Amino acid sequence: MAKTMDVLLKGAGTFDGTDVAAYKAQGGYQALERVLGMSDQAVLDELLKAELRGRGGAAYPAGRKWSQMYKIPITPKYIVCNADEGEPGTFKDRELLRDMPLKVIEGMTIAGRVLHSARGFIYIRGEYRAIQRVFQKAIDNAVKAGYLGKNICGVEGFDYTITIISGAGAYVCGENSALLNSIEGRAGRPRIKPPHLAEVGLYKKPTLVNNVESYADLTVIYTQGADAFLELGVPGSGGTKLVCLSGNVKNRGVYEVGLGKVTLRELIFDPAFGGGIPDGKELSFYHLGGQSGPIGFPEQLDTVYDHDSLWDAGLSVGSGAVVVADGDVCIVDYCRKVMEFFVHESCGKCTPCRIGTMRVLELLTDLCEGRGRPGDTDRLERAITQISALSACGLGQSANKAIRSCLAHRREDFLAHEQGKCPAGSCAMKGGEGA
Amino acid sequence: MSEKMIHLTIDGVAVEVPPETTVLAAAEQVGITIPTLCYLKGLAPDGSCRFCVVEILGGRKAGLFTACSEHCAEGMEVFTRSEKVVEARKFVLELLLSNHDNNCFSCPQNGACKLQDYCLEYGVMENVFAGRRQDAPVDDTNPYFDYDPKKCIMCRRCQRTCEQITGKNIISLTNRGFATKMGIPYDHLWRSSNCGSCGNCVEVCPVGALASKSNKKNYRAWEVTPTATTCPLCENACAVELLVKGGKVVELRAAGVPGADSLPCGRGHYTYWKTLDAGRVTAPMVKDPSTGVLKETTWEEALAAVAEHLKNNAAVLTSRSTTDEEIACTEQIAGAAGVRHGVFGGYGELLRAAHGADALLIYDADAASGCRSGQNCSYCQIYCDTVDVSALNETNFVAVATPALTELTAVADVVLPMPAFSEKDGTFRGKSLHAALSAPAEDGLAALLKRL
Ligand SMILES: Cc1cc2nc3c(=O)[nH]c(=O)nc-3n(C[C@H](O)[C@H](O)[C@H](O)COP(=O)(O)O)c2cc1C
Ligand code: SF4
Ligand code: SF4
Ligand code: SF4
Ligand code: FES
């Protein structure tokens, strides 16, 4: 029943994605041409109606973000594409950037047109060096074909350029204000808001930041219309979503699904998707949306994969990552590894994240190495609750999510570790090795 | 008032503010104090310590928000001391304390430390997290203050002050996460930076991470008595406080927040208020004609010698860095003697003003600090007067009114004692000076004026 969709990635890999003629043969640039015939307001209304939620992780409604930005009377405005793709287990923007660069360029150009910006930036993670070259070639080709540069599509005064900025490996630079600081050549630490980026963004000017996949989705919305886009998904979650399956699952890779059209069980076990757990092992848990997302357990497998249904189950789409773990993994030890990530990636600016994540890591390490004390589970819960409530940016605010899910569903595992026992028998305490 | 006003309540008190007012400012308006660590009046909020959190209900969002950065919104209900708020603030203090060298006894800031005060207020009395701590040696290479990274809470008040107030941008955060460090970038020592030793970073440090050497060695907060006065060193006329312990000034600090209220320079902060132990002039002196060495004498002999020479082509020259009253006194002396009067800044100006005079009465008002010519310690970048004044030996007669012996008194025939900056009452640029100490001798210029 469950099936993969072929909308966003339609034709991906079957043609040269940097070639404008080939892209147009696949239906490319129809969206931009349609937008050129519409009023700004009609374009904004269509986006609102499509119920596109940001694909970078926070799932903020794109239509709302654009409408707020449109109202700000300050010029110039900047359009930024977040291609930092730093969330572990996330590798779907890579597909678009590599195979469909012109689609991303077209989406960004639509944003430039509607929000009256002549300047786009795309911040591509440093590890995607080869893809940066591909993307630059696509930009150059679009310029040659008159789809970037001056008087685009022959429209007087429609000027727009895109510049690639390379990231340098910091996860926190995916946070939109840290990303803008990084483009400006400052230390990649998040800014305090207010002021919001829609008013005071890049070089203190109004700035739109959206994810790669969000920009690509625009081409679907303006080619097929908002109604068709909404129908690909469900109310509240329009469109398709690129899901990245990895970990202990048979068929790892990127899958396109209609939001609200598949369950987590289908995603992990259906032969059209993950195909189940290899080597005849049992599913232990799955981590959604990268390290900053929640963890799901077998008892939640029937949850439908869309923003609202997952949210109601205490889960979330996030970046679209689904990392599957089989029976041998100790949940406490896994939480420790997640916390190691946040300790390593914290920018160090604010107290709860800079010191708090370290304290949580120390607590989890004690639990995993047989130094747990009665009450540690409560201490852990208090610390992660405060850290998420107090941190200045999304990094610290979501560092708690994985642990929170585990405490809600597998609290007994933590309590066992307080007593020096590991139910999975796999953490450092039992295995005698590791941290 | 064309702006639309915003209405909210803070701890049940109704408040009306213009748009873009922070919750912190709105609370202040109705007399509610919200505790802060990284916030600094006059600078954009940093939002890094997270200690100023308040609970917000109503309006568009709900939860904990930092009062220093959050803007008021219509219909907000703010609670500054709810259980949730107190729990969160306690957690922040526990974290800071867990990464802080809690050796309060040996800390210069003991008794004047924001972290200590708040821990007491919120009942955080011990370190609840045993774990890793930041560790790096004290940098004591600045001549006037030390930096102890083990005490730093990363509030960036020093960095933002140095960047946005003094415009120097010497210190900054480096590394990231738990390894984040405040200091001179690339692990350099203070000595090798371009720091001008203005001391304003030291002023704003809420804990003992940046502390003056004098603070460390000479006093603790509860031992000193402050006297509010005005620094007469330059046109800025900084509002300052002199801290006195045991009959000696031990520190000068800005009155209020650096930048917002006053911004003393390095010379003001660290040298100008000093009164030398050795070399202080406590009685009139004359040069022994046979040995050429200054020796103490009677007021009568000294004043008579000066009065005798102040005529015809003589001049009375006074340092600009003193009270209006003292300058007026020198003008009256010049008037009574019928000679010309002049004002000078450094010794270079003094030499130009002295040119052609047969006899001189010089008031060297800022000589007491001992931070003068020749001491050019090369890296503090504090103003150093290195002009050689030995040319004044050519003048027939030189009288110097001064609080201290300097290279200028080396060319003097007569020396009259004067009070130092910390010993003066008076007016400067419309602001008041108040003596923190009494002068060790009578005022030489006042005595001279009476004699004339
Ligand atoms: C620590 C952190 C890392 C992030 N990393 C990314 C990223 O790699 N890519 C991305 O698109 N969004 C990332 N985000 C989310 C962005 O801040 C921002 O919400 C997003 O780019 C907005 O685009 P969207 O609305 O289209 O999703 C990150 C957020 C945080 C707090
Ligand atoms: S939450 Fe973490 S990453 Fe975000 S500003 Fe604070 S220290 Fe930096
Ligand atoms: S003393 Fe002045 S110049 Fe030096 S670091 Fe501090 S604020 Fe900057
Ligand atoms: S040295 Fe002082 S002012 Fe500077 S960051 Fe550390 S605690 Fe704050
Ligand atoms: S005083 Fe508001 S965050 Fe520090």
JSON list of N, CA and C in Angstrom, two decimals, chain A residues 169-171 189 192-194 199 343-352 354-356 358-359 362 382-383 386-387 389-392, chain B residues 46-50 53 64 69-71 87-88 91-92 94-96 98-99 129-132 153-154 156 173-178 180:
[
{"chain": "A", "resi": 169, "resn": "GLY", "atom": "N", "xyz": [32.02, 23.37, 9.13]},
{"chain": "A", "resi": 169, "resn": "GLY", "atom": "CA", "xyz": [31.92, 22.19, 9.99]},
{"chain": "A", "resi": 169, "resn": "GLY", "atom": "C", "xyz": [31.30, 22.39, 11.35]},
{"chain": "A", "resi": 170, "resn": "ALA", "atom": "N", "xyz": [30.74, 23.55, 11.63]},
{"chain": "A", "resi": 170, "resn": "ALA", "atom": "CA", "xyz": [30.11, 23.73, 12.94]},
{"chain": "A", "resi": 170, "resn": "ALA", "atom": "C", "xyz": [28.61, 23.49, 12.81]},
{"chain": "A", "resi": 171, "resn": "TYR", "atom": "N", "xyz": [28.10, 22.55, 13.60]},
{"chain": "A", "resi": 171, "resn": "TYR", "atom": "CA", "xyz": [26.68, 22.23, 13.57]},
{"chain": "A", "resi": 171, "resn": "TYR", "atom": "C", "xyz": [25.83, 23.45, 13.88]},
{"chain": "A", "resi": 189, "resn": "ARG", "atom": "N", "xyz": [28.15, 32.14, 16.32]},
{"chain": "A", "resi": 189, "resn": "ARG", "atom": "CA", "xyz": [27.32, 31.99, 17.51]},
{"chain": "A", "resi": 189, "resn": "ARG", "atom": "C", "xyz": [25.98, 32.64, 17.25]},
{"chain": "A", "resi": 192, "resn": "ILE", "atom": "N", "xyz": [20.86, 36.94, 19.76]},
{"chain": "A", "resi": 192, "resn": "ILE", "atom": "CA", "xyz": [19.70, 37.01, 20.65]},
{"chain": "A", "resi": 192, "resn": "ILE", "atom": "C", "xyz": [18.56, 37.67, 19.89]},
{"chain": "A", "resi": 193, "resn": "LYS", "atom": "N", "xyz": [17.38, 37.06, 19.97]},
{"chain": "A", "resi": 193, "resn": "LYS", "atom": "CA", "xyz": [16.21, 37.64, 19.30]},
{"chain": "A", "resi": 193, "resn": "LYS", "atom": "C", "xyz": [15.16, 38.01, 20.33]},
{"chain": "A", "resi": 194, "resn": "PRO", "atom": "N", "xyz": [14.43, 39.10, 20.21]},
{"chain": "A", "resi": 194, "resn": "PRO", "atom": "CA", "xyz": [14.50, 40.06, 19.12]},
{"chain": "A", "resi": 194, "resn": "PRO", "atom": "C", "xyz": [15.81, 40.82, 19.10]},
{"chain": "A", "resi": 199, "resn": "GLU", "atom": "N", "xyz": [13.63, 41.30, 10.24]},
{"chain": "A", "resi": 199, "resn": "GLU", "atom": "CA", "xyz": [13.85, 42.75, 10.30]},
{"chain": "A", "resi": 199, "resn": "GLU", "atom": "C", "xyz": [15.33, 43.09, 10.30]},
{"chain": "A", "resi": 343, "resn": "VAL", "atom": "N", "xyz": [27.56, 18.47, 23.64]},
{"chain": "A", "resi": 343, "resn": "VAL", "atom": "CA", "xyz": [28.70, 19.06, 24.35]},
{"chain": "A", "resi": 343, "resn": "VAL", "atom": "C", "xyz": [29.73, 19.53, 23.32]},
{"chain": "A", "resi": 344, "resn": "HIS", "atom": "N", "xyz": [29.93, 18.71, 22.30]},
{"chain": "A", "resi": 344, "resn": "HIS", "atom": "CA", "xyz": [30.91, 19.06, 21.28]},
{"chain": "A", "resi": 344, "resn": "HIS", "atom": "C", "xyz": [30.47, 20.23, 20.42]},
{"chain": "A", "resi": 345, "resn": "GLU", "atom": "N", "xyz": [29.16, 20.32, 20.17]},
{"chain": "A", "resi": 345, "resn": "GLU", "atom": "CA", "xyz": [28.68, 21.32, 19.22]},
{"chain": "A", "resi": 345, "resn": "GLU", "atom": "C", "xyz": [28.17, 22.62, 19.86]},
{"chain": "A", "resi": 346, "resn": "SER", "atom": "N", "xyz": [27.98, 22.63, 21.18]},
{"chain": "A", "resi": 346, "resn": "SER", "atom": "CA", "xyz": [27.52, 23.86, 21.85]},
{"chain": "A", "resi": 346, "resn": "SER", "atom": "C", "xyz": [28.47, 25.00, 21.49]},
{"chain": "A", "resi": 347, "resn": "CYS", "atom": "N", "xyz": [27.89, 26.15, 21.20]},
{"chain": "A", "resi": 347, "resn": "CYS", "atom": "CA", "xyz": [28.77, 27.28, 20.84]},
{"chain": "A", "resi": 347, "resn": "CYS", "atom": "C", "xyz": [29.39, 27.91, 22.07]},
{"chain": "A", "resi": 348, "resn": "GLY", "atom": "N", "xyz": [28.84, 27.62, 23.24]},
{"chain": "A", "resi": 348, "resn": "GLY", "atom": "CA", "xyz": [29.44, 28.11, 24.47]},
{"chain": "A", "resi": 348, "resn": "GLY", "atom": "C", "xyz": [28.98, 29.48, 24.91]},
{"chain": "A", "resi": 349, "resn": "LYS", "atom": "N", "xyz": [28.02, 30.01, 24.22]},
{"chain": "A", "resi": 349, "resn": "LYS", "atom": "CA", "xyz": [27.61, 31.38, 24.56]},
{"chain": "A", "resi": 349, "resn": "LYS", "atom": "C", "xyz": [26.78, 31.44, 25.83]},
{"chain": "A", "resi": 350, "resn": "CYS", "atom": "N", "xyz": [25.79, 30.56, 25.95]},
{"chain": "A", "resi": 350, "resn": "CYS", "atom": "CA", "xyz": [24.91, 30.72, 27.11]},
{"chain": "A", "resi": 350, "resn": "CYS", "atom": "C", "xyz": [25.14, 29.65, 28.17]},
{"chain": "A", "resi": 351, "resn": "THR", "atom": "N", "xyz": [24.89, 30.04, 29.41]},
{"chain": "A", "resi": 351, "resn": "THR", "atom": "CA", "xyz": [25.22, 29.20, 30.56]},
{"chain": "A", "resi": 351, "resn": "THR", "atom": "C", "xyz": [24.60, 27.80, 30.52]},
{"chain": "A", "resi": 352, "resn": "PRO", "atom": "N", "xyz": [23.29, 27.67, 30.32]},
{"chain": "A", "resi": 352, "resn": "PRO", "atom": "CA", "xyz": [22.69, 26.33, 30.43]},
{"chain": "A", "resi": 352, "resn": "PRO", "atom": "C", "xyz": [23.27, 25.34, 29.43]},
{"chain": "A", "resi": 354, "resn": "ARG", "atom": "N", "xyz": [26.30, 25.72, 27.68]},
{"chain": "A", "resi": 354, "resn": "ARG", "atom": "CA", "xyz": [27.75, 25.58, 27.81]},
{"chain": "A", "resi": 354, "resn": "ARG", "atom": "C", "xyz": [28.13, 24.65, 28.96]},
{"chain": "A", "resi": 355, "resn": "ILE", "atom": "N", "xyz": [27.53, 24.90, 30.13]},
{"chain": "A", "resi": 355, "resn": "ILE", "atom": "CA", "xyz": [27.91, 24.10, 31.30]},
{"chain": "A", "resi": 355, "resn": "ILE", "atom": "C", "xyz": [26.93, 22.95, 31.50]},
{"chain": "A", "resi": 356, "resn": "GLY", "atom": "N", "xyz": [25.65, 23.22, 31.24]},
{"chain": "A", "resi": 356, "resn": "GLY", "atom": "CA", "xyz": [24.61, 22.21, 31.50]},
{"chain": "A", "resi": 356, "resn": "GLY", "atom": "C", "xyz": [24.78, 20.93, 30.71]},
{"chain": "A", "resi": 358, "resn": "MET", "atom": "N", "xyz": [27.44, 19.66, 29.60]},
{"chain": "A", "resi": 358, "resn": "MET", "atom": "CA", "xyz": [28.58, 18.92, 30.16]},
{"chain": "A", "resi": 358, "resn": "MET", "atom": "C", "xyz": [28.17, 18.19, 31.43]},
{"chain": "A", "resi": 359, "resn": "ARG", "atom": "N", "xyz": [27.38, 18.85, 32.26]},
{"chain": "A", "resi": 359, "resn": "ARG", "atom": "CA", "xyz": [26.94, 18.20, 33.51]},
{"chain": "A", "resi": 359, "resn": "ARG", "atom": "C", "xyz": [26.05, 17.00, 33.20]},
{"chain": "A", "resi": 362, "resn": "GLU", "atom": "N", "xyz": [28.22, 14.19, 32.05]},
{"chain": "A", "resi": 362, "resn": "GLU", "atom": "CA", "xyz": [28.92, 13.57, 33.18]},
{"chain": "A", "resi": 362, "resn": "GLU", "atom": "C", "xyz": [27.99, 12.63, 33.96]},
{"chain": "A", "resi": 382, "resn": "ARG", "atom": "N", "xyz": [15.61, 16.81, 35.80]},
{"chain": "A", "resi": 382, "resn": "ARG", "atom": "CA", "xyz": [15.60, 18.23, 36.19]},
{"chain": "A", "resi": 382, "resn": "ARG", "atom": "C", "xyz": [16.56, 19.01, 35.30]},
{"chain": "A", "resi": 383, "resn": "ALA", "atom": "N", "xyz": [17.76, 18.48, 35.12]},
{"chain": "A", "resi": 383, "resn": "ALA", "atom": "CA", "xyz": [18.77, 19.21, 34.34]},
{"chain": "A", "resi": 383, "resn": "ALA", "atom": "C", "xyz": [18.32, 19.42, 32.90]},
{"chain": "A", "resi": 386, "resn": "GLN", "atom": "N", "xyz": [15.51, 22.04, 32.64]},
{"chain": "A", "resi": 386, "resn": "GLN", "atom": "CA", "xyz": [15.99, 23.42, 32.78]},
{"chain": "A", "resi": 386, "resn": "GLN", "atom": "C", "xyz": [16.80, 23.86, 31.57]},
{"chain": "A", "resi": 387, "resn": "ILE", "atom": "N", "xyz": [17.65, 22.98, 31.08]},
{"chain": "A", "resi": 387, "resn": "ILE", "atom": "CA", "xyz": [18.50, 23.36, 29.94]},
{"chain": "A", "resi": 387, "resn": "ILE", "atom": "C", "xyz": [17.63, 23.73, 28.74]},
{"chain": "A", "resi": 389, "resn": "ALA", "atom": "N", "xyz": [14.52, 24.74, 28.77]},
{"chain": "A", "resi": 389, "resn": "ALA", "atom": "CA", "xyz": [13.72, 25.94, 29.02]},
{"chain": "A", "resi": 389, "resn": "ALA", "atom": "C", "xyz": [14.57, 27.20, 29.01]},
{"chain": "A", "resi": 390, "resn": "LEU", "atom": "N", "xyz": [15.85, 27.07, 29.34]},
{"chain": "A", "resi": 390, "resn": "LEU", "atom": "CA", "xyz": [16.68, 28.25, 29.56]},
{"chain": "A", "resi": 390, "resn": "LEU", "atom": "C", "xyz": [17.61, 28.61, 28.40]},
{"chain": "A", "resi": 391, "resn": "SER", "atom": "N", "xyz": [17.90, 27.66, 27.51]},
{"chain": "A", "resi": 391, "resn": "SER", "atom": "CA", "xyz": [18.92, 27.92, 26.50]},
{"chain": "A", "resi": 391, "resn": "SER", "atom": "C", "xyz": [18.51, 29.00, 25.51]},
{"chain": "A", "resi": 392, "resn": "ALA", "atom": "N", "xyz": [19.53, 29.65, 24.95]},
{"chain": "A", "resi": 392, "resn": "ALA", "atom": "CA", "xyz": [19.28, 30.80, 24.09]},
{"chain": "A", "resi": 392, "resn": "ALA", "atom": "C", "xyz": [18.89, 30.42, 22.67]},
{"chain": "B", "resi": 46, "resn": "ASP", "atom": "N", "xyz": [22.92, 40.87, 25.75]},
{"chain": "B", "resi": 46, "resn": "ASP", "atom": "CA", "xyz": [23.73, 39.75, 25.28]},
{"chain": "B", "resi": 46, "resn": "ASP", "atom": "C", "xyz": [22.95, 38.45, 25.41]},
{"chain": "B", "resi": 47, "resn": "GLY", "atom": "N", "xyz": [22.06, 38.42, 26.38]},
{"chain": "B", "resi": 47, "resn": "GLY", "atom": "CA", "xyz": [21.21, 37.23, 26.57]},
{"chain": "B", "resi": 47, "resn": "GLY", "atom": "C", "xyz": [21.98, 35.95, 26.80]},
{"chain": "B", "resi": 48, "resn": "SER", "atom": "N", "xyz": [23.16, 36.03, 27.40]},
{"chain": "B", "resi": 48, "resn": "SER", "atom": "CA", "xyz": [23.97, 34.82, 27.50]},
{"chain": "B", "resi": 48, "resn": "SER", "atom": "C", "xyz": [23.93, 34.16, 28.88]},
{"chain": "B", "resi": 49, "resn": "CYS", "atom": "N", "xyz": [23.74, 34.94, 29.94]},
{"chain": "B", "resi": 49, "resn": "CYS", "atom": "CA", "xyz": [23.79, 34.30, 31.26]},
{"chain": "B", "resi": 49, "resn": "CYS", "atom": "C", "xyz": [22.50, 33.56, 31.56]},
{"chain": "B", "resi": 50, "resn": "ARG", "atom": "N", "xyz": [21.40, 34.03, 31.07]},
{"chain": "B", "resi": 50, "resn": "ARG", "atom": "CA", "xyz": [20.06, 33.45, 31.24]},
{"chain": "B", "resi": 50, "resn": "ARG", "atom": "C", "xyz": [19.57, 33.54, 32.68]},
{"chain": "B", "resi": 53, "resn": "VAL", "atom": "N", "xyz": [15.76, 35.41, 33.68]},
{"chain": "B", "resi": 53, "resn": "VAL", "atom": "CA", "xyz": [14.50, 34.86, 33.17]},
{"chain": "B", "resi": 53, "resn": "VAL", "atom": "C", "xyz": [13.31, 35.23, 34.05]},
{"chain": "B", "resi": 64, "resn": "LEU", "atom": "N", "xyz": [9.48, 30.64, 29.90]},
{"chain": "B", "resi": 64, "resn": "LEU", "atom": "CA", "xyz": [10.54, 31.45, 30.48]},
{"chain": "B", "resi": 64, "resn": "LEU", "atom": "C", "xyz": [11.22, 32.27, 29.40]},
{"chain": "B", "resi": 69, "resn": "SER", "atom": "N", "xyz": [16.20, 40.88, 27.21]},
{"chain": "B", "resi": 69, "resn": "SER", "atom": "CA", "xyz": [16.11, 40.93, 25.75]},
{"chain": "B", "resi": 69, "resn": "SER", "atom": "C", "xyz": [14.69, 40.85, 25.23]},
{"chain": "B", "resi": 70, "resn": "GLU", "atom": "N", "xyz": [13.76, 40.33, 26.03]},
{"chain": "B", "resi": 70, "resn": "GLU", "atom": "CA", "xyz": [12.41, 40.13, 25.54]},
{"chain": "B", "resi": 70, "resn": "GLU", "atom": "C", "xyz": [11.63, 41.44, 25.51]},
{"chain": "B", "resi": 71, "resn": "HIS", "atom": "N", "xyz": [10.94, 41.68, 24.40]},
{"chain": "B", "resi": 71, "resn": "HIS", "atom": "CA", "xyz": [10.15, 42.91, 24.30]},
{"chain": "B", "resi": 71, "resn": "HIS", "atom": "C", "xyz": [8.76, 42.69, 24.90]},
{"chain": "B", "resi": 87, "resn": "GLU", "atom": "N", "xyz": [13.30, 28.45, 40.51]},
{"chain": "B", "resi": 87, "resn": "GLU", "atom": "CA", "xyz": [13.97, 27.17, 40.24]},
{"chain": "B", "resi": 87, "resn": "GLU", "atom": "C", "xyz": [14.97, 27.32, 39.10]},
{"chain": "B", "resi": 88, "resn": "ALA", "atom": "N", "xyz": [14.56, 28.04, 38.06]},
{"chain": "B", "resi": 88, "resn": "ALA", "atom": "CA", "xyz": [15.44, 28.21, 36.90]},
{"chain": "B", "resi": 88, "resn": "ALA", "atom": "C", "xyz": [16.67, 29.03, 37.27]},
{"chain": "B", "resi": 91, "resn": "PHE", "atom": "N", "xyz": [19.12, 26.98, 39.13]},
{"chain": "B", "resi": 91, "resn": "PHE", "atom": "CA", "xyz": [19.84, 26.07, 38.25]},
{"chain": "B", "resi": 91, "resn": "PHE", "atom": "C", "xyz": [21.00, 26.80, 37.55]},
{"chain": "B", "resi": 92, "resn": "VAL", "atom": "N", "xyz": [20.75, 28.01, 37.09]},
{"chain": "B", "resi": 92, "resn": "VAL", "atom": "CA", "xyz": [21.82, 28.79, 36.45]},
{"chain": "B", "resi": 92, "resn": "VAL", "atom": "C", "xyz": [22.96, 29.02, 37.43]},
{"chain": "B", "resi": 94, "resn": "GLU", "atom": "N", "xyz": [23.71, 27.23, 40.04]},
{"chain": "B", "resi": 94, "resn": "GLU", "atom": "CA", "xyz": [24.39, 25.96, 40.32]},
{"chain": "B", "resi": 94, "resn": "GLU", "atom": "C", "xyz": [25.39, 25.65, 39.21]},
{"chain": "B", "resi": 95, "resn": "LEU", "atom": "N", "xyz": [24.97, 25.89, 37.98]},
{"chain": "B", "resi": 95, "resn": "LEU", "atom": "CA", "xyz": [25.88, 25.63, 36.85]},
{"chain": "B", "resi": 95, "resn": "LEU", "atom": "C", "xyz": [27.10, 26.54, 36.91]},
{"chain": "B", "resi": 96, "resn": "LEU", "atom": "N", "xyz": [26.85, 27.83, 37.13]},
{"chain": "B", "resi": 96, "resn": "LEU", "atom": "CA", "xyz": [27.99, 28.77, 37.17]},
{"chain": "B", "resi": 96, "resn": "LEU", "atom": "C", "xyz": [28.95, 28.41, 38.29]},
{"chain": "B", "resi": 98, "resn": "SER", "atom": "N", "xyz": [29.43, 25.55, 39.54]},
{"chain": "B", "resi": 98, "resn": "SER", "atom": "CA", "xyz": [30.09, 24.28, 39.30]},
{"chain": "B", "resi": 98, "resn": "SER", "atom": "C", "xyz": [31.29, 24.43, 38.37]},
{"chain": "B", "resi": 99, "resn": "ASN", "atom": "N", "xyz": [31.41, 25.62, 37.74]},
{"chain": "B", "resi": 99, "resn": "ASN", "atom": "CA", "xyz": [32.53, 25.83, 36.83]},
{"chain": "B", "resi": 99, "resn": "ASN", "atom": "C", "xyz": [33.30, 27.07, 37.24]},
{"chain": "B", "resi": 129, "resn": "PHE", "atom": "N", "xyz": [27.28, 19.90, 41.49]},
{"chain": "B", "resi": 129, "resn": "PHE", "atom": "CA", "xyz": [27.82, 19.11, 40.39]},
{"chain": "B", "resi": 129, "resn": "PHE", "atom": "C", "xyz": [29.32, 18.92, 40.57]},
{"chain": "B", "resi": 130, "resn": "ALA", "atom": "N", "xyz": [29.73, 17.69, 40.83]},
{"chain": "B", "resi": 130, "resn": "ALA", "atom": "CA", "xyz": [31.17, 17.43, 40.79]},
{"chain": "B", "resi": 130, "resn": "ALA", "atom": "C", "xyz": [31.48, 17.14, 39.33]},
{"chain": "B", "resi": 131, "resn": "GLY", "atom": "N", "xyz": [32.41, 17.80, 38.77]},
{"chain": "B", "resi": 131, "resn": "GLY", "atom": "CA", "xyz": [32.72, 17.52, 37.37]},
{"chain": "B", "resi": 131, "resn": "GLY", "atom": "C", "xyz": [33.87, 18.37, 36.89]},
{"chain": "B", "resi": 132, "resn": "ARG", "atom": "N", "xyz": [34.02, 18.39, 35.59]},
{"chain": "B", "resi": 132, "resn": "ARG", "atom": "CA", "xyz": [35.13, 19.16, 35.00]},
{"chain": "B", "resi": 132, "resn": "ARG", "atom": "C", "xyz": [34.95, 20.65, 35.26]},
{"chain": "B", "resi": 153, "resn": "ILE", "atom": "N", "xyz": [32.73, 33.85, 34.26]},
{"chain": "B", "resi": 153, "resn": "ILE", "atom": "CA", "xyz": [31.41, 33.26, 34.02]},
{"chain": "B", "resi": 153, "resn": "ILE", "atom": "C", "xyz": [30.95, 33.52, 32.58]},
{"chain": "B", "resi": 154, "resn": "MET", "atom": "N", "xyz": [31.84, 34.00, 31.71]},
{"chain": "B", "resi": 154, "resn": "MET", "atom": "CA", "xyz": [31.57, 34.20, 30.27]},
{"chain": "B", "resi": 154, "resn": "MET", "atom": "C", "xyz": [30.40, 35.13, 29.99]},
{"chain": "B", "resi": 156, "resn": "ARG", "atom": "N", "xyz": [30.69, 38.13, 29.05]},
{"chain": "B", "resi": 156, "resn": "ARG", "atom": "CA", "xyz": [31.11, 38.99, 27.94]},
{"chain": "B", "resi": 156, "resn": "ARG", "atom": "C", "xyz": [30.92, 40.48, 28.22]},
{"chain": "B", "resi": 173, "resn": "LEU", "atom": "N", "xyz": [35.75, 36.03, 23.22]},
{"chain": "B", "resi": 173, "resn": "LEU", "atom": "CA", "xyz": [35.56, 34.61, 23.48]},
{"chain": "B", "resi": 173, "resn": "LEU", "atom": "C", "xyz": [36.26, 33.82, 22.40]},
{"chain": "B", "resi": 174, "resn": "THR", "atom": "N", "xyz": [36.97, 32.78, 22.80]},
{"chain": "B", "resi": 174, "resn": "THR", "atom": "CA", "xyz": [37.54, 31.87, 21.81]},
{"chain": "B", "resi": 174, "resn": "THR", "atom": "C", "xyz": [37.10, 30.46, 22.16]},
{"chain": "B", "resi": 175, "resn": "ASN", "atom": "N", "xyz": [37.35, 29.53, 21.26]},
{"chain": "B", "resi": 175, "resn": "ASN", "atom": "CA", "xyz": [36.91, 28.14, 21.41]},
{"chain": "B", "resi": 175, "resn": "ASN", "atom": "C", "xyz": [35.39, 28.10, 21.46]},
{"chain": "B", "resi": 176, "resn": "ARG", "atom": "N", "xyz": [34.87, 26.91, 21.76]},
{"chain": "B", "resi": 176, "resn": "ARG", "atom": "CA", "xyz": [33.42, 26.83, 21.89]},
{"chain": "B", "resi": 176, "resn": "ARG", "atom": "C", "xyz": [33.03, 25.78, 22.91]},
{"chain": "B", "resi": 177, "resn": "GLY", "atom": "N", "xyz": [31.74, 25.70, 23.20]},
{"chain": "B", "resi": 177, "resn": "GLY", "atom": "CA", "xyz": [31.24, 24.74, 24.17]},
{"chain": "B", "resi": 177, "resn": "GLY", "atom": "C", "xyz": [31.88, 24.96, 25.53]},
{"chain": "B", "resi": 178, "resn": "PHE", "atom": "N", "xyz": [32.10, 23.85, 26.22]},
{"chain": "B", "resi": 178, "resn": "PHE", "atom": "CA", "xyz": [32.64, 23.93, 27.57]},
{"chain": "B", "resi": 178, "resn": "PHE", "atom": "C", "xyz": [34.04, 24.54, 27.57]},
{"chain": "B", "resi": 180, "resn": "THR", "atom": "N", "xyz": [35.01, 27.04, 25.96]},
{"chain": "B", "resi": 180, "resn": "THR", "atom": "CA", "xyz": [34.98, 28.47, 25.65]},
{"chain": "B", "resi": 180, "resn": "THR", "atom": "C", "xyz": [35.84, 29.25, 26.66]}
]
